[in-house]
Short mmCIF file of N, CA, C and O in Angstrom, two decimals:
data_model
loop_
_atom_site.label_atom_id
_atom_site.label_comp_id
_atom_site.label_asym_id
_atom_site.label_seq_id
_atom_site.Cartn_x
_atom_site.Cartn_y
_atom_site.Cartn_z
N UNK A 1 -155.68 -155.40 42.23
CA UNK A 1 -155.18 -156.68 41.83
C UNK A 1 -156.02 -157.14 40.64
O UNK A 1 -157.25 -157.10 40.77
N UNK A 2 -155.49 -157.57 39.51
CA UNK A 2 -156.06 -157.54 38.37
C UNK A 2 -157.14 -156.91 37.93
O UNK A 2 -158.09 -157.42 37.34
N UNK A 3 -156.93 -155.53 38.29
CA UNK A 3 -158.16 -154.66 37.88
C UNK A 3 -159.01 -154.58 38.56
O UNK A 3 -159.79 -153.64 38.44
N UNK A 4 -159.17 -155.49 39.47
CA UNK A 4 -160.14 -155.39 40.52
C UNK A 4 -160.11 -154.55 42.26
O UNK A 4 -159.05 -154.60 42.89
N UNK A 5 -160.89 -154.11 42.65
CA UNK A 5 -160.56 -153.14 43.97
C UNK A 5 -160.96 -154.40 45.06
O UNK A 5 -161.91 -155.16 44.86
N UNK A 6 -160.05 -154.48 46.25
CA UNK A 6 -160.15 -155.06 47.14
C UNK A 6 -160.28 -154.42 48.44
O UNK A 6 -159.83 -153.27 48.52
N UNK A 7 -160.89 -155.04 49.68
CA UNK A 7 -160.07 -154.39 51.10
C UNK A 7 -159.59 -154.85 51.58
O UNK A 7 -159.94 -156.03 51.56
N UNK A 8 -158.45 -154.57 52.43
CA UNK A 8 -157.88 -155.23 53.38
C UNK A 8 -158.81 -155.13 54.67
O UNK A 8 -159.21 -154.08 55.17
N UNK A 9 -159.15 -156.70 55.22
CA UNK A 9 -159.70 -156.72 56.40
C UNK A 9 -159.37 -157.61 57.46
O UNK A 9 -160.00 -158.10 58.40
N UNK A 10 -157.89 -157.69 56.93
CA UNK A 10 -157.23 -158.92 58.21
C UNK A 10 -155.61 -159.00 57.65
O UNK A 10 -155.53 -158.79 56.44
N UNK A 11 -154.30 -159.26 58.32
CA UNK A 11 -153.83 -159.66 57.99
C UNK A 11 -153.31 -161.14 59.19
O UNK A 11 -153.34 -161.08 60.42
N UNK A 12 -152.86 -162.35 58.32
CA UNK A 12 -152.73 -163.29 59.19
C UNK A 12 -151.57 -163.26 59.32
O UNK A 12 -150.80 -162.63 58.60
N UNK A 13 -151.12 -164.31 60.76
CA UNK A 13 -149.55 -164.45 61.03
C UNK A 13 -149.34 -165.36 60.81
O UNK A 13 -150.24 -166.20 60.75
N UNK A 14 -147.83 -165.73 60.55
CA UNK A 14 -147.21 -166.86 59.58
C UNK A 14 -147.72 -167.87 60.07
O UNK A 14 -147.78 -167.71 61.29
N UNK A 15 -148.27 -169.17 59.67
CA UNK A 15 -148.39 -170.73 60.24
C UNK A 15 -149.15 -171.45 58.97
O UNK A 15 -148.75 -171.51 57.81
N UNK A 16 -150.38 -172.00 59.56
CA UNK A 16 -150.97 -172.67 58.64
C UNK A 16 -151.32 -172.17 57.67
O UNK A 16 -151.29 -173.05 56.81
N UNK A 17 -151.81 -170.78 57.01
CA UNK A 17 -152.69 -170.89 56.43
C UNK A 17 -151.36 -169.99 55.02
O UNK A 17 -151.57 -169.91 53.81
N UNK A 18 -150.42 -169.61 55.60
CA UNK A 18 -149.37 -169.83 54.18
C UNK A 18 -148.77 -171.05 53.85
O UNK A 18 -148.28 -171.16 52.73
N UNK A 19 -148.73 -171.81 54.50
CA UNK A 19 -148.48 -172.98 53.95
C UNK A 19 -149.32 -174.13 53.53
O UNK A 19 -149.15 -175.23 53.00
N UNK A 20 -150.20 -173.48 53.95
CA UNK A 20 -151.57 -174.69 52.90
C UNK A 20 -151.88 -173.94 51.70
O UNK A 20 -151.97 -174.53 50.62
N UNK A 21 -152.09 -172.36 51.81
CA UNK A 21 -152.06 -172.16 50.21
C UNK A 21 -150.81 -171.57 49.36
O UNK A 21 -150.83 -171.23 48.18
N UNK A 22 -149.85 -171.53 50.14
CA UNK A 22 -148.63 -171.33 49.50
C UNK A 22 -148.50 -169.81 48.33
O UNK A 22 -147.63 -169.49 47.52
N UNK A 23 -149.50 -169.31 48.65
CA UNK A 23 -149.77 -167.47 48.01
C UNK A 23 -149.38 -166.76 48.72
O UNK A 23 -148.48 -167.01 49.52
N UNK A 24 -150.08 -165.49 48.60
CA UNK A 24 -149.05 -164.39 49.12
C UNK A 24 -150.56 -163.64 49.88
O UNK A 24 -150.57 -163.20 51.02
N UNK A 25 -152.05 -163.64 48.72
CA UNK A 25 -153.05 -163.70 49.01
C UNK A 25 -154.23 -164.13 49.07
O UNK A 25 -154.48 -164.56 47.94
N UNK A 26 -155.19 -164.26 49.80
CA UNK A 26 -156.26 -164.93 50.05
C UNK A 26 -157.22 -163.86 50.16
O UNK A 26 -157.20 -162.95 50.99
N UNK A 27 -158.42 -164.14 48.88
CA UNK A 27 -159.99 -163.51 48.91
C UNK A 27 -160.93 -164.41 48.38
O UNK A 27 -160.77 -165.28 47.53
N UNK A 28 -162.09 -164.03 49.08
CA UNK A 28 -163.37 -164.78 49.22
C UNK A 28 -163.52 -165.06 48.27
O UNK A 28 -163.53 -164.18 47.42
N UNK A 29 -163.76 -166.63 47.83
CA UNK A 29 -164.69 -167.45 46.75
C UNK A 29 -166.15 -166.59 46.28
O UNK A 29 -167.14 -166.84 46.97
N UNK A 30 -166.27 -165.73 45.29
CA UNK A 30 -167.50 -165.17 45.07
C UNK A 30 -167.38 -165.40 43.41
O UNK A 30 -166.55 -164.84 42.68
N UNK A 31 -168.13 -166.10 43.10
CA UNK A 31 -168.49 -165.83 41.28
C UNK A 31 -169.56 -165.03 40.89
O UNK A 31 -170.64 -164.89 41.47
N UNK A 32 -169.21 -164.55 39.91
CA UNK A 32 -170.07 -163.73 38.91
C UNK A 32 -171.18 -163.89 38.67
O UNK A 32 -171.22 -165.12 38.59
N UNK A 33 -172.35 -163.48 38.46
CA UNK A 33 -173.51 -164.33 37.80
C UNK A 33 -173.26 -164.94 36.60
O UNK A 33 -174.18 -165.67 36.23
N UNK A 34 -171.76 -164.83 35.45
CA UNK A 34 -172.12 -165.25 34.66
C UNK A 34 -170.64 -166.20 34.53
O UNK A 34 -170.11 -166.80 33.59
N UNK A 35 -170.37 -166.02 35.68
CA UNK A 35 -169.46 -167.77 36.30
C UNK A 35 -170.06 -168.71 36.83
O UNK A 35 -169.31 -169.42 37.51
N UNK A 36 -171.20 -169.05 36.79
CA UNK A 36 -171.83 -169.84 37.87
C UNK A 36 -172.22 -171.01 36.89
O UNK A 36 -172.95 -170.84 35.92
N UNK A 37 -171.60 -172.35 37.28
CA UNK A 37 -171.60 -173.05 36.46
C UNK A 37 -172.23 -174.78 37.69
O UNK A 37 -171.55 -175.60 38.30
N UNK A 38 -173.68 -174.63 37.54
CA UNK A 38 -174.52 -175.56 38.36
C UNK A 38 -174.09 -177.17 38.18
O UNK A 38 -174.38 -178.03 39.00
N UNK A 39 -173.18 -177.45 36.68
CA UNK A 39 -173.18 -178.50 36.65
C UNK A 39 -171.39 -179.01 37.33
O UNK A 39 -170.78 -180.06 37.53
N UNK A 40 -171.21 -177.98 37.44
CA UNK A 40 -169.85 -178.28 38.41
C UNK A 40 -169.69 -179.07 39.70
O UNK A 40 -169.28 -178.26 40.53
N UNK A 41 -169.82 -180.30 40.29
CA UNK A 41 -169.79 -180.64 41.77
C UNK A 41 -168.67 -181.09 42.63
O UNK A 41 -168.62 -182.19 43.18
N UNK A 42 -167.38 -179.76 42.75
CA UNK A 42 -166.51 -180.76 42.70
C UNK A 42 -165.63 -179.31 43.80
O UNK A 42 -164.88 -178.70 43.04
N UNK A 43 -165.59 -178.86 44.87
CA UNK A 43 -165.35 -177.82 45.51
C UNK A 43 -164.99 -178.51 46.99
O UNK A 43 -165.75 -179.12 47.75
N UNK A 44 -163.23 -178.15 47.18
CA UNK A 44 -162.77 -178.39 49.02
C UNK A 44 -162.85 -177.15 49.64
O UNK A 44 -162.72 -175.99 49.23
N UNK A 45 -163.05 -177.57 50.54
CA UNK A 45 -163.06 -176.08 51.56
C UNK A 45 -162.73 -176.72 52.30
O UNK A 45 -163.08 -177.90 52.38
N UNK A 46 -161.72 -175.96 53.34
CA UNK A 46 -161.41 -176.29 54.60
C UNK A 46 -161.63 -174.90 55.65
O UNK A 46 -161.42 -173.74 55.30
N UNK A 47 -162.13 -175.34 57.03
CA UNK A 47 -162.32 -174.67 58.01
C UNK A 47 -162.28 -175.00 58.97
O UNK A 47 -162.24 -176.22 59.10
N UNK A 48 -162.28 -174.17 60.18
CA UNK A 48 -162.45 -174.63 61.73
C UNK A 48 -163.71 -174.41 62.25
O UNK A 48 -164.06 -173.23 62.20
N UNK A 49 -164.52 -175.23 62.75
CA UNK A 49 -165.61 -175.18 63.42
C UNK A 49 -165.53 -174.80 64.40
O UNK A 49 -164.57 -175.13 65.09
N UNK A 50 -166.58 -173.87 64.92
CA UNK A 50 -166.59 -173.02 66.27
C UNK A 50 -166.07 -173.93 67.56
O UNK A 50 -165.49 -175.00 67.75
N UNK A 51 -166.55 -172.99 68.21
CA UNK A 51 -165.72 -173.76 69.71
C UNK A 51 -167.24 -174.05 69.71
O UNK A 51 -168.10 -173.21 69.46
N UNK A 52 -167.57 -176.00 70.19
CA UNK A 52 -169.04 -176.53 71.04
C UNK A 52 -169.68 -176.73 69.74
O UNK A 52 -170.85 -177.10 69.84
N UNK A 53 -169.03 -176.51 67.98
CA UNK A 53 -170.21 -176.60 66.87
C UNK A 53 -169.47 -178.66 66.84
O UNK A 53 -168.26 -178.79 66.74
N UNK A 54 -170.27 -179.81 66.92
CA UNK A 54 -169.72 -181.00 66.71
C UNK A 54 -169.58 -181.24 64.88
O UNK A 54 -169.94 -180.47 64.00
N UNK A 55 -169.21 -182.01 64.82
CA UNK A 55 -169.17 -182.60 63.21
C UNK A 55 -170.51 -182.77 62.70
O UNK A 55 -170.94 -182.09 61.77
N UNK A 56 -171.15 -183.66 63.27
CA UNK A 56 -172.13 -183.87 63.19
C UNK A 56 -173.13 -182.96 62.92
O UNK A 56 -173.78 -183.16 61.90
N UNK A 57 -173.53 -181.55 63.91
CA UNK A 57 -173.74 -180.64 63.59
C UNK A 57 -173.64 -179.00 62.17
O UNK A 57 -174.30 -178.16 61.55
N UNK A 58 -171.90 -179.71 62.50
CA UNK A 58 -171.92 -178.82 60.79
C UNK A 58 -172.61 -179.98 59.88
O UNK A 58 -173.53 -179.60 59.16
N UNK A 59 -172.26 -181.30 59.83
CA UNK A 59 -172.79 -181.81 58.54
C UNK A 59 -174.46 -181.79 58.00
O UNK A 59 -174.76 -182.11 56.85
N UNK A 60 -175.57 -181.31 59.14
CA UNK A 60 -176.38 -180.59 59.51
C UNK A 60 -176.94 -179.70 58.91
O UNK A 60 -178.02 -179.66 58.31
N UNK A 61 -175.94 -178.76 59.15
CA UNK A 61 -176.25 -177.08 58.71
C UNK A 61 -175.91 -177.76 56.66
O UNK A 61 -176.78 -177.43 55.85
N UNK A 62 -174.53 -178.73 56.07
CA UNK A 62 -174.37 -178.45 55.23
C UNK A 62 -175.27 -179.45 54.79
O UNK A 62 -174.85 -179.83 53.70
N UNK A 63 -176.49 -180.19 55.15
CA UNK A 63 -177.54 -180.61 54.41
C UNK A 63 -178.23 -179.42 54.43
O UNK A 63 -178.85 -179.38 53.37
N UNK A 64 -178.40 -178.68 54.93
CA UNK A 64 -179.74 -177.68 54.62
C UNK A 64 -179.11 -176.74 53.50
O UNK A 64 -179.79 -176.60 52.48
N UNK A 65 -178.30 -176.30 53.56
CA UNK A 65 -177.58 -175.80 52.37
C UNK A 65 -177.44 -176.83 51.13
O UNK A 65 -177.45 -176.12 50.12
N UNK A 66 -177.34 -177.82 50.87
CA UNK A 66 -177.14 -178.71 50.08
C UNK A 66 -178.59 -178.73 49.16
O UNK A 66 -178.81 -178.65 47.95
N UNK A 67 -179.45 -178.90 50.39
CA UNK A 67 -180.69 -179.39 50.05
C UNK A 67 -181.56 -178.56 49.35
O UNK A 67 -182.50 -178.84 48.60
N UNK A 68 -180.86 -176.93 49.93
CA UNK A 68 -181.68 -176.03 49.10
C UNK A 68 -181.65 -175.55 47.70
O UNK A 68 -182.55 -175.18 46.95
N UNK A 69 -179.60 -175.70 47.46
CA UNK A 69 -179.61 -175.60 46.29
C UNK A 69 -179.95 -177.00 45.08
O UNK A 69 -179.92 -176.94 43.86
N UNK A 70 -180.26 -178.17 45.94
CA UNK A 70 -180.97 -179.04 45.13
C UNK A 70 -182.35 -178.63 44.87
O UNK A 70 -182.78 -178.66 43.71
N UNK A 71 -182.81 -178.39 45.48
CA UNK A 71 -184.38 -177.32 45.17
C UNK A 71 -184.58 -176.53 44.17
O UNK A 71 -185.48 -176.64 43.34
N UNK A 72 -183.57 -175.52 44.22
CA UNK A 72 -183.55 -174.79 43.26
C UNK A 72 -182.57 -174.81 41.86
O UNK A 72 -182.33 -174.03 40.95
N UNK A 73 -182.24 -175.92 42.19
CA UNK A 73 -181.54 -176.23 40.78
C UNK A 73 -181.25 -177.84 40.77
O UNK A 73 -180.27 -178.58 40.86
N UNK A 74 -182.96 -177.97 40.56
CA UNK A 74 -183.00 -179.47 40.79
C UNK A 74 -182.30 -180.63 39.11
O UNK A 74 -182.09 -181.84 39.22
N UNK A 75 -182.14 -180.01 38.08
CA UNK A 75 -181.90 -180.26 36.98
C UNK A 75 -180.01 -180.91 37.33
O UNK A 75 -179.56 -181.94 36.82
N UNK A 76 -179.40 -180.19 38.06
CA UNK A 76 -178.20 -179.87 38.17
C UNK A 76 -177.95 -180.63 39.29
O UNK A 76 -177.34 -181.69 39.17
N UNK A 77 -178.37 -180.19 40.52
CA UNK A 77 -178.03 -180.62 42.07
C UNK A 77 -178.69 -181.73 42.67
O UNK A 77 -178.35 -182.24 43.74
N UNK A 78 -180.07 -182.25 41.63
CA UNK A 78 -180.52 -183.71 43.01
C UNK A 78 -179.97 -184.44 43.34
O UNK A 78 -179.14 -184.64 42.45
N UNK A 79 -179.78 -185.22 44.26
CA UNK A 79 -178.78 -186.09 44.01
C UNK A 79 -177.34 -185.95 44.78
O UNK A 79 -176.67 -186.85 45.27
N UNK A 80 -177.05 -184.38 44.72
CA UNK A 80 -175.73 -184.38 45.45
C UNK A 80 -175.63 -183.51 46.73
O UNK A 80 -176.47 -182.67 47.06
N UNK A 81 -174.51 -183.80 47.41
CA UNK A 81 -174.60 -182.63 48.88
C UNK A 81 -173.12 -183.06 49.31
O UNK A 81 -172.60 -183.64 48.36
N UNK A 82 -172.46 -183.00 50.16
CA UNK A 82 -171.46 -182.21 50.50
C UNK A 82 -171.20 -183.13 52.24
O UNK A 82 -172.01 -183.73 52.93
N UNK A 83 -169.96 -182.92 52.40
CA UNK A 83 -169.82 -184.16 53.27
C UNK A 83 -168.51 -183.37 54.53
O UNK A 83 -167.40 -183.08 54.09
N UNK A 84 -168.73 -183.22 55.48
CA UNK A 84 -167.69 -182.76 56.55
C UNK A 84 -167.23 -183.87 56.90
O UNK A 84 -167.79 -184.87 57.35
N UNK A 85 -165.69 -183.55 56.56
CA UNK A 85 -164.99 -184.20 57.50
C UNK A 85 -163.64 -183.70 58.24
O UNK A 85 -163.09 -182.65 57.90
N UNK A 86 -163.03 -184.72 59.55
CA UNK A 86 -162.03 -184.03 60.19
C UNK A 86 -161.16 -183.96 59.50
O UNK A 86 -160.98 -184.91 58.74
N UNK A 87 -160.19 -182.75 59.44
CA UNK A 87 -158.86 -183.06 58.92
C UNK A 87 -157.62 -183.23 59.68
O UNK A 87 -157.10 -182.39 60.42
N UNK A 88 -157.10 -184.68 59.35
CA UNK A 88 -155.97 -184.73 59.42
C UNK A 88 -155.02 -183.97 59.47
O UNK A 88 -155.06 -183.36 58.40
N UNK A 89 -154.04 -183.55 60.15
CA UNK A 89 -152.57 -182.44 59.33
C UNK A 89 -151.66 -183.63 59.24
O UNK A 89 -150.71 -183.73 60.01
N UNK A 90 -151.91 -184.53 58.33
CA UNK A 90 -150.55 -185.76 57.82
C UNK A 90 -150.53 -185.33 56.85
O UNK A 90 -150.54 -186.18 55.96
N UNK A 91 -150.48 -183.75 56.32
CA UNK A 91 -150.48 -183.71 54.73
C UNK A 91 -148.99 -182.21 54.59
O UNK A 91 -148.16 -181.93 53.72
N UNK A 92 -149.31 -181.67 55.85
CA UNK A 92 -148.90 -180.55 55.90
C UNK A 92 -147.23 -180.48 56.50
O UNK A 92 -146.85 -181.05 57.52
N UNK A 93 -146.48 -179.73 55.69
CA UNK A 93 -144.89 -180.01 56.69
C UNK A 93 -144.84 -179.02 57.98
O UNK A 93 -145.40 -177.92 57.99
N UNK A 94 -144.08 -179.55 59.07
CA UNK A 94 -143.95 -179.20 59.86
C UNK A 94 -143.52 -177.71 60.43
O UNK A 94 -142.48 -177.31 59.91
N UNK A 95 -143.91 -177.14 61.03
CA UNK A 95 -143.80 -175.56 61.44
C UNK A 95 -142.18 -175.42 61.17
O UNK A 95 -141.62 -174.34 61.35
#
């Protein structure tokens, strides 16, 4: 796929996750070293938290992640971090 080699390591069955991204495929968010653009702060992700992980808890884990890349790219990142929240499905049409 555009020149690039992939693997297949899953395929999903029809529901949510073709109709939230409305593609055909889905691969991992990974940039380049020479895509990496620190002054960018502006990235959704959506996921499901484990079975027993609370909100509270991921928002947790995503300060320590937050916090580190403010550390190390304090020029760029002090200042900002990243915020869990529940999602709604009032966005999504019906099965």
């Amino acid at each position: 796929m555009s020149n690039e080699t992939y693997t297949i390591v899953g395929v999903l069955a029809p529901g949510l996750a073709d109709r939230l991204t409305g593609g055909d495929v889905s691969v991992p968010l990974a940039f380049k070293p020479e895509q990496l653009n620190h002054d960018f702060h502006w990235l959704l992700v959506m996921g499901k938290l484990k079975p027993g992980v609370s909100l509270a808890q991921a928002q947790a884990d995503m300060n320590v992640v937050t916090g580190r890349i403010a550390r190390d790219y304090p020029k760029s990142n002090k200042g900002w971090g990243a915020s869990v929240e529940p999602l709604h499905n009032d966005f999504l049409p019906p099965n």
